[in-house]
Short mmCIF file of C-alpha atoms and ligand atoms in Angstrom, two decimals:
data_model
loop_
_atom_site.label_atom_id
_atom_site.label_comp_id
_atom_site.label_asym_id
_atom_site.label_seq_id
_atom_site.Cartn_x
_atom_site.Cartn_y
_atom_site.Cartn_z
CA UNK C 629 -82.58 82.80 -6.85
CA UNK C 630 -80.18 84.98 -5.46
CA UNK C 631 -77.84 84.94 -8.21
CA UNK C 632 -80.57 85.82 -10.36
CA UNK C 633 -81.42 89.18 -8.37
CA UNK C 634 -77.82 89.86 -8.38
CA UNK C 635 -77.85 89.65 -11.87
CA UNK C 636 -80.58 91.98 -12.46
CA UNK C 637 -79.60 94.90 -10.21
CA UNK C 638 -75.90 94.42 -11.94
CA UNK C 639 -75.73 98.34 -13.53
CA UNK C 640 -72.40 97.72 -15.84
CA UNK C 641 -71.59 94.58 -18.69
CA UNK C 642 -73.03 92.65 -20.18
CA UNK C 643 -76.15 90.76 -18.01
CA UNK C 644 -78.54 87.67 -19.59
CA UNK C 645 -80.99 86.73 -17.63
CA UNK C 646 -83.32 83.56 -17.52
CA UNK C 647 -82.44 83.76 -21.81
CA UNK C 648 -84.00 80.72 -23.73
CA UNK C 649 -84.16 79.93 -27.12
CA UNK C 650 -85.56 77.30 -29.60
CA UNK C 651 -85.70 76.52 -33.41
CA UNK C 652 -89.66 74.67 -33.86
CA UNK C 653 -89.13 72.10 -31.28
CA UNK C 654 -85.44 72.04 -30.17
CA UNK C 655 -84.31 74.39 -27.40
CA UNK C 656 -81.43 75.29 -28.17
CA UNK C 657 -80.26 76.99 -25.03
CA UNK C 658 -82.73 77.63 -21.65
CA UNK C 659 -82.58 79.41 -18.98
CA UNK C 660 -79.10 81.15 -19.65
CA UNK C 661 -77.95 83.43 -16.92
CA UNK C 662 -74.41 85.30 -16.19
CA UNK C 663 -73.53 88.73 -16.19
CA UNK C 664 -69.83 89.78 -17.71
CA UNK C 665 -68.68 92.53 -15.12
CA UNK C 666 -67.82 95.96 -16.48
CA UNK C 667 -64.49 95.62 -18.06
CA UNK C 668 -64.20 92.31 -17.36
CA UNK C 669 -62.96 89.71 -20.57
CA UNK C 670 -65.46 86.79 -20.22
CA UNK C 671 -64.48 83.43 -22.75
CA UNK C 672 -67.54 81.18 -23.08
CA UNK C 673 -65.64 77.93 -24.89
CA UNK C 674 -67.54 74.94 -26.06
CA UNK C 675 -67.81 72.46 -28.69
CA UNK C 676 -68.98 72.64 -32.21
CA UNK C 677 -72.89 73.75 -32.36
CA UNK C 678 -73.63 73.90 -28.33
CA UNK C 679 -75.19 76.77 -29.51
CA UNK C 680 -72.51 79.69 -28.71
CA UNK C 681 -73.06 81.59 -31.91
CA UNK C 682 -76.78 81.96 -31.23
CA UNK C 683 -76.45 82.76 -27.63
CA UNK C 684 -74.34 85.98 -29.26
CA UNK C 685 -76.68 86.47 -31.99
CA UNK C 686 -79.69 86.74 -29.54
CA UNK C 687 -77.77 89.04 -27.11
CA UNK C 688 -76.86 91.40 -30.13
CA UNK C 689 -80.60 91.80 -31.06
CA UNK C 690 -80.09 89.98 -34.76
CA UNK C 691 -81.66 87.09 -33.85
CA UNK C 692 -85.39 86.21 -31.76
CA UNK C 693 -85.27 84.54 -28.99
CA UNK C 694 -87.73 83.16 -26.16
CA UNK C 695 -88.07 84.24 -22.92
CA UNK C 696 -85.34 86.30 -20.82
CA UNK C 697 -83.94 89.49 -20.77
CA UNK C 698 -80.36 91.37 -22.22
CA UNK C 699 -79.09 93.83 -20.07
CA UNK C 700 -76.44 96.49 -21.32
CA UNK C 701 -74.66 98.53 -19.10
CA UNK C 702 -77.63 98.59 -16.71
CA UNK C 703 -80.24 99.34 -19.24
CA UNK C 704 -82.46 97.14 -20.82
CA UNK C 705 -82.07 96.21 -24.22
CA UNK C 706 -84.25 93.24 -24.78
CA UNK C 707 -86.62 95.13 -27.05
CA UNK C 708 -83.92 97.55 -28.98
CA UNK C 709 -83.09 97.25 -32.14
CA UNK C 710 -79.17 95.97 -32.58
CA UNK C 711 -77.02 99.32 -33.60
CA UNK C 712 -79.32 100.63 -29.88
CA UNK C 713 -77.20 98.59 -27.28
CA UNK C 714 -74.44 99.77 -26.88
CA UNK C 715 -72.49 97.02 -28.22
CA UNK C 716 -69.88 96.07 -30.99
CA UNK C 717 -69.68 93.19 -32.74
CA UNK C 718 -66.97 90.92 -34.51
CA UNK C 719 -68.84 87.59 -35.88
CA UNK C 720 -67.55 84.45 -37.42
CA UNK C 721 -68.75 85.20 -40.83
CA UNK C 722 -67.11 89.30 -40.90
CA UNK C 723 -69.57 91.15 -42.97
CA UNK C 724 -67.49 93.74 -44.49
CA UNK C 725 -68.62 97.04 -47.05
CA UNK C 726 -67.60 95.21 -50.07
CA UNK C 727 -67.34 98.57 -52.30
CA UNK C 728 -65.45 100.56 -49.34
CA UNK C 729 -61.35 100.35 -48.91
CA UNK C 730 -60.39 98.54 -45.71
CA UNK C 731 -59.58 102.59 -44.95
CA UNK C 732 -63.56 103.32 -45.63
CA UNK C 733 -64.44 100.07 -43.53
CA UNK C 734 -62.88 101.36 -40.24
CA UNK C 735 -63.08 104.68 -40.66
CA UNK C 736 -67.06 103.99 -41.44
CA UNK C 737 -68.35 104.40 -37.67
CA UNK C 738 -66.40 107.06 -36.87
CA UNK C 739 -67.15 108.89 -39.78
CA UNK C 740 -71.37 108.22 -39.03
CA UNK C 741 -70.60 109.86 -35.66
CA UNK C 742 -69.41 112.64 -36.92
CA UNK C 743 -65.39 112.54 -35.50
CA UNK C 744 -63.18 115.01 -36.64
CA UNK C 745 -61.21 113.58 -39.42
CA UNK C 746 -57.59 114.15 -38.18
CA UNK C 747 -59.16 112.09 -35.53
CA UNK C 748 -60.35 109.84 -37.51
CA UNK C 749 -56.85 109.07 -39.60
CA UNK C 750 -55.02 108.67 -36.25
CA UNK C 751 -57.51 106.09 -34.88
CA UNK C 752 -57.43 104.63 -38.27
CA UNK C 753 -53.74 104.07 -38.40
CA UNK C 754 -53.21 103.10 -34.78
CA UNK C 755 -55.92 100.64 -35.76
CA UNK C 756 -54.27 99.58 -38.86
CA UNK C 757 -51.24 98.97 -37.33
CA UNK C 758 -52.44 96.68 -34.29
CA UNK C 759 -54.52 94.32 -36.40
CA UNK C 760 -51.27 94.41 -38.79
CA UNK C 761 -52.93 96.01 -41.97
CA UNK C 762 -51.33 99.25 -42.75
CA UNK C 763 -49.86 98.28 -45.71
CA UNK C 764 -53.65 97.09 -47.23
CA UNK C 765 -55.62 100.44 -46.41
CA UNK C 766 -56.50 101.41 -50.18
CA UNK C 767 -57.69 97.51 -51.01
CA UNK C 768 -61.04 96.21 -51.25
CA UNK C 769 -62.35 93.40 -49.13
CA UNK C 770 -62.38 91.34 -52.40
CA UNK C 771 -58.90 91.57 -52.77
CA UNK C 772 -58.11 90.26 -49.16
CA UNK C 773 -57.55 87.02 -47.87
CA UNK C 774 -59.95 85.41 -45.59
CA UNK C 775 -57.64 86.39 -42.35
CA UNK C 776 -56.88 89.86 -43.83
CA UNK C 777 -61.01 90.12 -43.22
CA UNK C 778 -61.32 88.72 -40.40
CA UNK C 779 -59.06 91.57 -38.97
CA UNK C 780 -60.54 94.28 -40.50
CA UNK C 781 -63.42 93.31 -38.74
CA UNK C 782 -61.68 93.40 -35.52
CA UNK C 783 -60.39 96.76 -36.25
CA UNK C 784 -63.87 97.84 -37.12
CA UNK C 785 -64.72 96.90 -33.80
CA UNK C 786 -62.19 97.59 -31.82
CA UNK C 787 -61.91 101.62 -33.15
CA UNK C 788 -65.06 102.38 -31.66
CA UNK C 789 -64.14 101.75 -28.57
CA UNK C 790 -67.26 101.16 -27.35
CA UNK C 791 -68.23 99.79 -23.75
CA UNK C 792 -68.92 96.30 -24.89
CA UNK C 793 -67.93 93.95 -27.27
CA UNK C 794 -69.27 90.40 -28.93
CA UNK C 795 -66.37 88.50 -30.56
CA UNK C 796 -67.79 85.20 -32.00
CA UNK C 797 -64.51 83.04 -33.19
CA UNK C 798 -62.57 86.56 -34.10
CA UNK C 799 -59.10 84.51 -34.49
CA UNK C 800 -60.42 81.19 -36.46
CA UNK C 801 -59.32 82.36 -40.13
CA UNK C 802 -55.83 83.00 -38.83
CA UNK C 803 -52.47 81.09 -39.28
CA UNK C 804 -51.39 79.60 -35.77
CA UNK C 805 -48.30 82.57 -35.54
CA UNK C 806 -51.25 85.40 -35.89
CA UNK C 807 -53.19 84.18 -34.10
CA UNK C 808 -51.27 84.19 -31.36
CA UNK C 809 -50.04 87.85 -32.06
CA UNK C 810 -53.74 89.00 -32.43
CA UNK C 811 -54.03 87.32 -28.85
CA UNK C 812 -51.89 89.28 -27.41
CA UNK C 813 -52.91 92.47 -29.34
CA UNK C 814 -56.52 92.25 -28.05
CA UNK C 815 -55.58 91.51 -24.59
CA UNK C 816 -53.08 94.54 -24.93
CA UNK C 817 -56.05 96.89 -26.37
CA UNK C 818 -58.55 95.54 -24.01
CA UNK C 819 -55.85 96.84 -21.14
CA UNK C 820 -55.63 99.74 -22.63
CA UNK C 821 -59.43 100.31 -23.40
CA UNK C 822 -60.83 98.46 -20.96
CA UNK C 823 -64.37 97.54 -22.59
CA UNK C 824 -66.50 94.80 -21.33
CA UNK C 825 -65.86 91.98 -23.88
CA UNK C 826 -68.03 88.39 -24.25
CA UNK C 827 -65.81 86.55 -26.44
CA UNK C 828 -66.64 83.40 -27.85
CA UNK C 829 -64.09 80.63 -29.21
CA UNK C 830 -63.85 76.63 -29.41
CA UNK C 831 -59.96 76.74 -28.74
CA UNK C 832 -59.44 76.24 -25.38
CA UNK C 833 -55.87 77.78 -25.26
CA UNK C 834 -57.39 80.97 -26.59
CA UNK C 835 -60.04 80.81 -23.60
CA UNK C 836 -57.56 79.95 -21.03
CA UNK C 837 -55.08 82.37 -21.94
CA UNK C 838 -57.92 85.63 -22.73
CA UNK C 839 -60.72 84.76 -20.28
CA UNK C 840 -60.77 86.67 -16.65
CA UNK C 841 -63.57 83.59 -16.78
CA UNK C 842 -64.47 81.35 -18.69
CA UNK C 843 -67.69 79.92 -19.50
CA UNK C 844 -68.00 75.97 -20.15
CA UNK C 845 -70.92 75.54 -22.78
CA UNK C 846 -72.35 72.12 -23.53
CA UNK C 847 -75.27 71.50 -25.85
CA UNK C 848 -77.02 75.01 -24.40
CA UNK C 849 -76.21 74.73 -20.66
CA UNK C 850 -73.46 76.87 -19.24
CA UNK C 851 -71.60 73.81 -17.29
CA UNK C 852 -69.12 75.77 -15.20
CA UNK C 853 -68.43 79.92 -15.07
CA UNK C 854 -65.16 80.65 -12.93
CA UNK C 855 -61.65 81.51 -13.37
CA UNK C 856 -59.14 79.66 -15.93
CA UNK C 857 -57.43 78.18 -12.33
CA UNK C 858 -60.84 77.28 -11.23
CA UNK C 859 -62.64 75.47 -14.41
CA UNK C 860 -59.20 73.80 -15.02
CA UNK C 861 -58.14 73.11 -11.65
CA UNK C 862 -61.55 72.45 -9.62
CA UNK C 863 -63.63 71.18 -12.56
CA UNK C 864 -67.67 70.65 -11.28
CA UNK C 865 -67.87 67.85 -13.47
CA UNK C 866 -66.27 64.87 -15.67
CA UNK C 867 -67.62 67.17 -18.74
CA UNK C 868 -65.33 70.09 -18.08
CA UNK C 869 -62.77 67.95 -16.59
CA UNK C 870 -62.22 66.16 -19.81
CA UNK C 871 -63.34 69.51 -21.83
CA UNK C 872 -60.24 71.57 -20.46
CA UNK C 873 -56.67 70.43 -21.19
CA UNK C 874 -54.81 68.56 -23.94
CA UNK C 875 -53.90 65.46 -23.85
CA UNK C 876 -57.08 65.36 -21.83
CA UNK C 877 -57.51 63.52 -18.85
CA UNK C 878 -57.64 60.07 -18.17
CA UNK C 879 -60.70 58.84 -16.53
CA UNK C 880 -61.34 55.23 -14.86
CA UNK C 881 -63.46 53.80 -12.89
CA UNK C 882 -61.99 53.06 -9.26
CA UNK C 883 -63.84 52.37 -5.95
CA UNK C 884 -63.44 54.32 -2.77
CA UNK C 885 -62.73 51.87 0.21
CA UNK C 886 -62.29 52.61 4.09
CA UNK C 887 -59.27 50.64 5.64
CA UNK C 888 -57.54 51.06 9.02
CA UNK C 889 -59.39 54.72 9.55
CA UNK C 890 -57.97 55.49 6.04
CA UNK C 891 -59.61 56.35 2.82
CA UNK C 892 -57.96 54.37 -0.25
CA UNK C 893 -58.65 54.53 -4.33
CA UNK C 894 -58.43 51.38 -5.66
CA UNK C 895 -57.66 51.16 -9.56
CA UNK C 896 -56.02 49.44 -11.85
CA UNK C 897 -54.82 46.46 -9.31
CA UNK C 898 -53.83 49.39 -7.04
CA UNK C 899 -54.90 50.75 -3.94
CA UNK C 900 -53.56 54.30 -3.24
CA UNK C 901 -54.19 56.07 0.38
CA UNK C 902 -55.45 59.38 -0.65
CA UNK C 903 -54.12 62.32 1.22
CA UNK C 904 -56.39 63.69 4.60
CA UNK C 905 -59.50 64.00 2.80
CA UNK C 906 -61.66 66.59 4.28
CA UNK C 907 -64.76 65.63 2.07
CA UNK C 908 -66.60 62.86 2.53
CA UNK C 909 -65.68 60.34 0.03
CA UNK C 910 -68.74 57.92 0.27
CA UNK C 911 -67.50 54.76 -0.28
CA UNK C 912 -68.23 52.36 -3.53
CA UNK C 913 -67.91 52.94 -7.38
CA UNK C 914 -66.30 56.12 -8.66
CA UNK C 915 -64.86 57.96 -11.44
CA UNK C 916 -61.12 59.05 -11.12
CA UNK C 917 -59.44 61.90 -13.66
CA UNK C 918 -55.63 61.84 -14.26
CA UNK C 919 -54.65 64.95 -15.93
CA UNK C 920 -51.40 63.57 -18.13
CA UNK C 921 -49.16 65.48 -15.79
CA UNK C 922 -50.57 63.46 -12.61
CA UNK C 923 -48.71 60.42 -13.74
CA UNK C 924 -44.71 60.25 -14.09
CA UNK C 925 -42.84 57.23 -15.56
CA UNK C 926 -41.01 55.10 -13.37
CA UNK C 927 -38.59 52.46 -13.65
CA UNK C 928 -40.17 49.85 -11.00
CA UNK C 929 -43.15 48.88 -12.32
CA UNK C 930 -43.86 47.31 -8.65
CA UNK C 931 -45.74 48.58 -5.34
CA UNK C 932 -47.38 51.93 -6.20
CA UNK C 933 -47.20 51.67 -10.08
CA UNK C 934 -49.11 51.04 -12.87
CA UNK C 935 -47.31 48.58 -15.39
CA UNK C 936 -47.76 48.43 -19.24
CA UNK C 937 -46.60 48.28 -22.72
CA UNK C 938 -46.28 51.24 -25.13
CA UNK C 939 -48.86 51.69 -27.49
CA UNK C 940 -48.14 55.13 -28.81
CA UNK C 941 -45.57 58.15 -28.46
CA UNK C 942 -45.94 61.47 -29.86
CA UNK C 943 -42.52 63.52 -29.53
CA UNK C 944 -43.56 67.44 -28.66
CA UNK C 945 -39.66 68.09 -28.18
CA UNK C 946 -39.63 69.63 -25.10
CA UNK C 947 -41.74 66.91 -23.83
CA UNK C 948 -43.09 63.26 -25.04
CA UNK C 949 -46.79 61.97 -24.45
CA UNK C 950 -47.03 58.27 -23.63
CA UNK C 951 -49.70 56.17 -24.28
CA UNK C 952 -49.98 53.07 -22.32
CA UNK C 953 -52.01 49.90 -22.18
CA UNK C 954 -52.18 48.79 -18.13
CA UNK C 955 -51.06 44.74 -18.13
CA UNK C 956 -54.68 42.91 -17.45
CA UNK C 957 -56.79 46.16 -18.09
CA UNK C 958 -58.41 47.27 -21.19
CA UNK C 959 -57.54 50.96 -20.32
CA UNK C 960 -54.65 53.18 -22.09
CA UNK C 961 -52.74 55.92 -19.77
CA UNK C 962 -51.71 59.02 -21.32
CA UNK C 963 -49.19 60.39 -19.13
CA UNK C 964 -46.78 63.54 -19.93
CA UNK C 965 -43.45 63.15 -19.69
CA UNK C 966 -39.81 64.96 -19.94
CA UNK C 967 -38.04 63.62 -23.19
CA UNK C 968 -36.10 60.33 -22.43
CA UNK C 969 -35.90 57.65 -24.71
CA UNK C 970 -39.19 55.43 -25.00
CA UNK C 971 -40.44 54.06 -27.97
CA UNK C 972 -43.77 52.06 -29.08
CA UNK C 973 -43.62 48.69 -27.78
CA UNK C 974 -41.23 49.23 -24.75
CA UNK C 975 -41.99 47.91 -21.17
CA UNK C 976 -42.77 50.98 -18.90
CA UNK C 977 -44.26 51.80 -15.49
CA UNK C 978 -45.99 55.10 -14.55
CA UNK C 979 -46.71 56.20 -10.98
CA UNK C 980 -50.23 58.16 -9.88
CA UNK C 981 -49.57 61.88 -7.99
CA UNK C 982 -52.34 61.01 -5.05
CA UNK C 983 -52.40 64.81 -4.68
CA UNK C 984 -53.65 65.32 -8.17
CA UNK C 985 -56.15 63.00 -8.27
CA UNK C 986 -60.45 64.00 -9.56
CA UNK C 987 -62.72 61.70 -7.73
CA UNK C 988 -66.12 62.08 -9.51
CA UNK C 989 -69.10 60.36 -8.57
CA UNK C 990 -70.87 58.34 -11.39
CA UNK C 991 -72.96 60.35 -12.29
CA UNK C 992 -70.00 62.64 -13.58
CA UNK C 993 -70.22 65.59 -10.68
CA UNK C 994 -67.20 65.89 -9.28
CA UNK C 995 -67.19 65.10 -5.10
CA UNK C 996 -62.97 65.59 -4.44
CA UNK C 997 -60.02 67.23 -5.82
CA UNK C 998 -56.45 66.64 -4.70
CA UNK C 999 -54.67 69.32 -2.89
CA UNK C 1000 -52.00 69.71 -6.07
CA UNK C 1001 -55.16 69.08 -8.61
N1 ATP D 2 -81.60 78.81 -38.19
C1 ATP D 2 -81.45 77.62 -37.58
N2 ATP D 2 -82.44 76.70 -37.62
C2 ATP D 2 -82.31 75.50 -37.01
N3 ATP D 2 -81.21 75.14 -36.32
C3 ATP D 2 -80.18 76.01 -36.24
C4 ATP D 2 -80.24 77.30 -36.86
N4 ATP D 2 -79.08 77.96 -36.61
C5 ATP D 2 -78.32 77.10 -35.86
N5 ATP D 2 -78.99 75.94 -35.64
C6 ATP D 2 -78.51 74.79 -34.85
O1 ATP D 2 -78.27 75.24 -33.56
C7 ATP D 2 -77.15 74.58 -33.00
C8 ATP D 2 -76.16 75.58 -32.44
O2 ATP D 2 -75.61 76.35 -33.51
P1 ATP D 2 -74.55 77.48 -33.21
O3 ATP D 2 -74.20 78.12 -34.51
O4 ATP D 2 -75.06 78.38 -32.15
O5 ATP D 2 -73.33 76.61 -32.66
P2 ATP D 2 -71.86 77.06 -32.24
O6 ATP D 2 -71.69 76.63 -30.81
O7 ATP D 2 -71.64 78.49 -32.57
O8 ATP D 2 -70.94 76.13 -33.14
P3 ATP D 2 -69.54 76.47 -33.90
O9 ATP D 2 -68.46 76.30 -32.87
O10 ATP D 2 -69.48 75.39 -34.92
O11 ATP D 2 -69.62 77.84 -34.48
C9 ATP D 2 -76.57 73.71 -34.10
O12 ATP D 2 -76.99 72.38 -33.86
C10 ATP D 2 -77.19 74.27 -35.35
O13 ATP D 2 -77.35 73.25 -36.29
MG1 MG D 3 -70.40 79.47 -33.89
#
């Protein structure tokens, strides 16, 4: 309740409050609230058709929705028609002026708001030049390739400067290389700028390396808002837990027991002490998460150790990811290790980091993280 009154008083960003949606039947999202401070560079990340796209479409106005209000820099824009609110948008499928030069198509906004035109060539090529088109100003969209479009439709965007932005999946026609340059470029410009932006992606590299926050979205429910450290690091639940990170994390089921004062995981044959645990772990079934860099191979596959054969490795170069099938358990390991010579087949032992241990309850919500998590 009180984050919703928060929400509502918020005067700058982006706010959504109590939003809903449905197609006939379905909901697709319900009760969506968050607010995107002013300035800040919010990621909301989530798989294929959770509904992300329509969440943006409804907040830009081209789209109806249910209940719940839109809030825009402290006003309210629920009711106002799309080019009202204050905000820009760069959308999956980039509509472009198909008859107007990639010049015309940036320059176009400007040009309605009557800038002066030396003004409007210098913000054109400083434009060009960040999304890395000055060399295809005179061309058409037709004559572009799909990731030539998608950035003019960034640039579009992004020389209005405006005080908010929507960016649904602005990167996804690019090659991995530009992508990553356009990453950087936007994160530069929003620096520089320093607009409130909602972007939206289903990379989770791009959300962990753009977001202030990020937003975890699963089937129209905003699982977990926080920090990149936080939703990675302190995941609420199994979902996000195994949502964030690649290879992504091992989960198994283990049971919490009490012996000699102590609390102990037991899994996989083992039983590891945990580290002063200042929750209360209640004690029975549980779900434990090993991110791949929790576990490190060892050559004694006795005492503290989990022992195996080698099912799979996939050489990264600077570092190898082992898949392992536990002797007596039908469960495979993926642990992350330093290059050293293992192949499929071999004989190998990895050992559990106590300190980076998930304990999540069975139901999935998470109840401990280890110190190191
Ligand atoms: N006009 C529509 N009528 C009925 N269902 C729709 C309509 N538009 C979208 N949907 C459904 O709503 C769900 C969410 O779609 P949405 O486009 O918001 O997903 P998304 O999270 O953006 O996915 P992606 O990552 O693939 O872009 C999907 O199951 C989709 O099939
Ligand atoms: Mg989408």
């Amino acid at each position: 309740m009180n984050q919703e009154t928060e929400t509502v008083i918020t005067d700058h960003g982006i706010s959504v409050v109590n939003l809903t949606k449905s197609y006939g039947d379905t909901v697709l999202f319900e009760d969506i609230t968050f607010t995107v401070e002013q300035g800040e560079f919010m990621v909301i990340v989530g798989p294929s058709g959770c509904g992300k796209s329509s969440l943006m479409r409804v907040i830009a106005g081209i789209e109806e929705h249910g209940p719940g209000r839109v809030m825009v820099d402290g006003r309210d824009v629920t009711d106002a028609h799309p080019g009202d609110r204050s905000l820009s948008m760069v959308f999956q499928d980039y509509a472009l002026y198909p008859h107007m030069s990639v010049e015309s198509n940036l320059a176009f906004g400007l040009r309605a708001r009557r800038v002066p035109s030396g003004e409007v060539r210098r913000r054109v090529e400083e434009t060009a030049r960040i999304v890395g088109l000055s060399d295809q100003l005179k061309k058409k969209p037709g004559q572009l390739s799909g990731g030539q479009r998608q950035r003019v439709a960034l640039g579009r965007a992004m020389i209005q400067e405006p005080r908010a932005f929507l960016m649904d999946e602005p990167l996804s026609n690019l090659d991995a290389a530009l992508r990553v340059q356009m990453r950087a470029e936007l994160m530069e410009f929003h620096q520089r700028v320093g607009g409130t932006v909602l972007y939206v992606t289903h990379d989770q590299v791009e959300a962990m390396t753009m977001g202030d926050r990020v937003a975890v979205m699963n089937k129209g429910r905003f699982e977990q808002v926080g920090t990149p450290e936080e939703v990675y690091s302190r995941p609420v639940n199994e979902y996000v837990a195994t949502f964030l990170g690649s290879p992504r994390m091992n989960v198994l089921d283990a049971q919490v027991v009490q012996r000699n004062g102590a609390v102990e995981l037991e899994l996989l044959g083992l039983s590891l002490p945990l580290p002063a645990v200042d929750t209360a772990l209640p004690v029975g079934p549980v779900r434990v998460g090993l991110r791949p860099e929790a576990l490190a191979l060892v050559d004694d596959g006795s005492g503290r150790a989990v022992s195996g054969q080698v099912e799979y490795v996939e050489n990264l170069g600077n570092e190898k990811i082992v898949h392992l099938r536990a002797d007596g358990h039908d469960t495979a390991l993926v642990a992350r290790v330093s290059p050293r010579p293992i192949a499929i087949n071999d004989r190998a032992a990895v050992s559990i980091d106590v300190e980076r241990v998930h304990v999540f309850a069975p139901d999935g919500t998470a109840i401990w993280h280890g110190p190191r998590a």
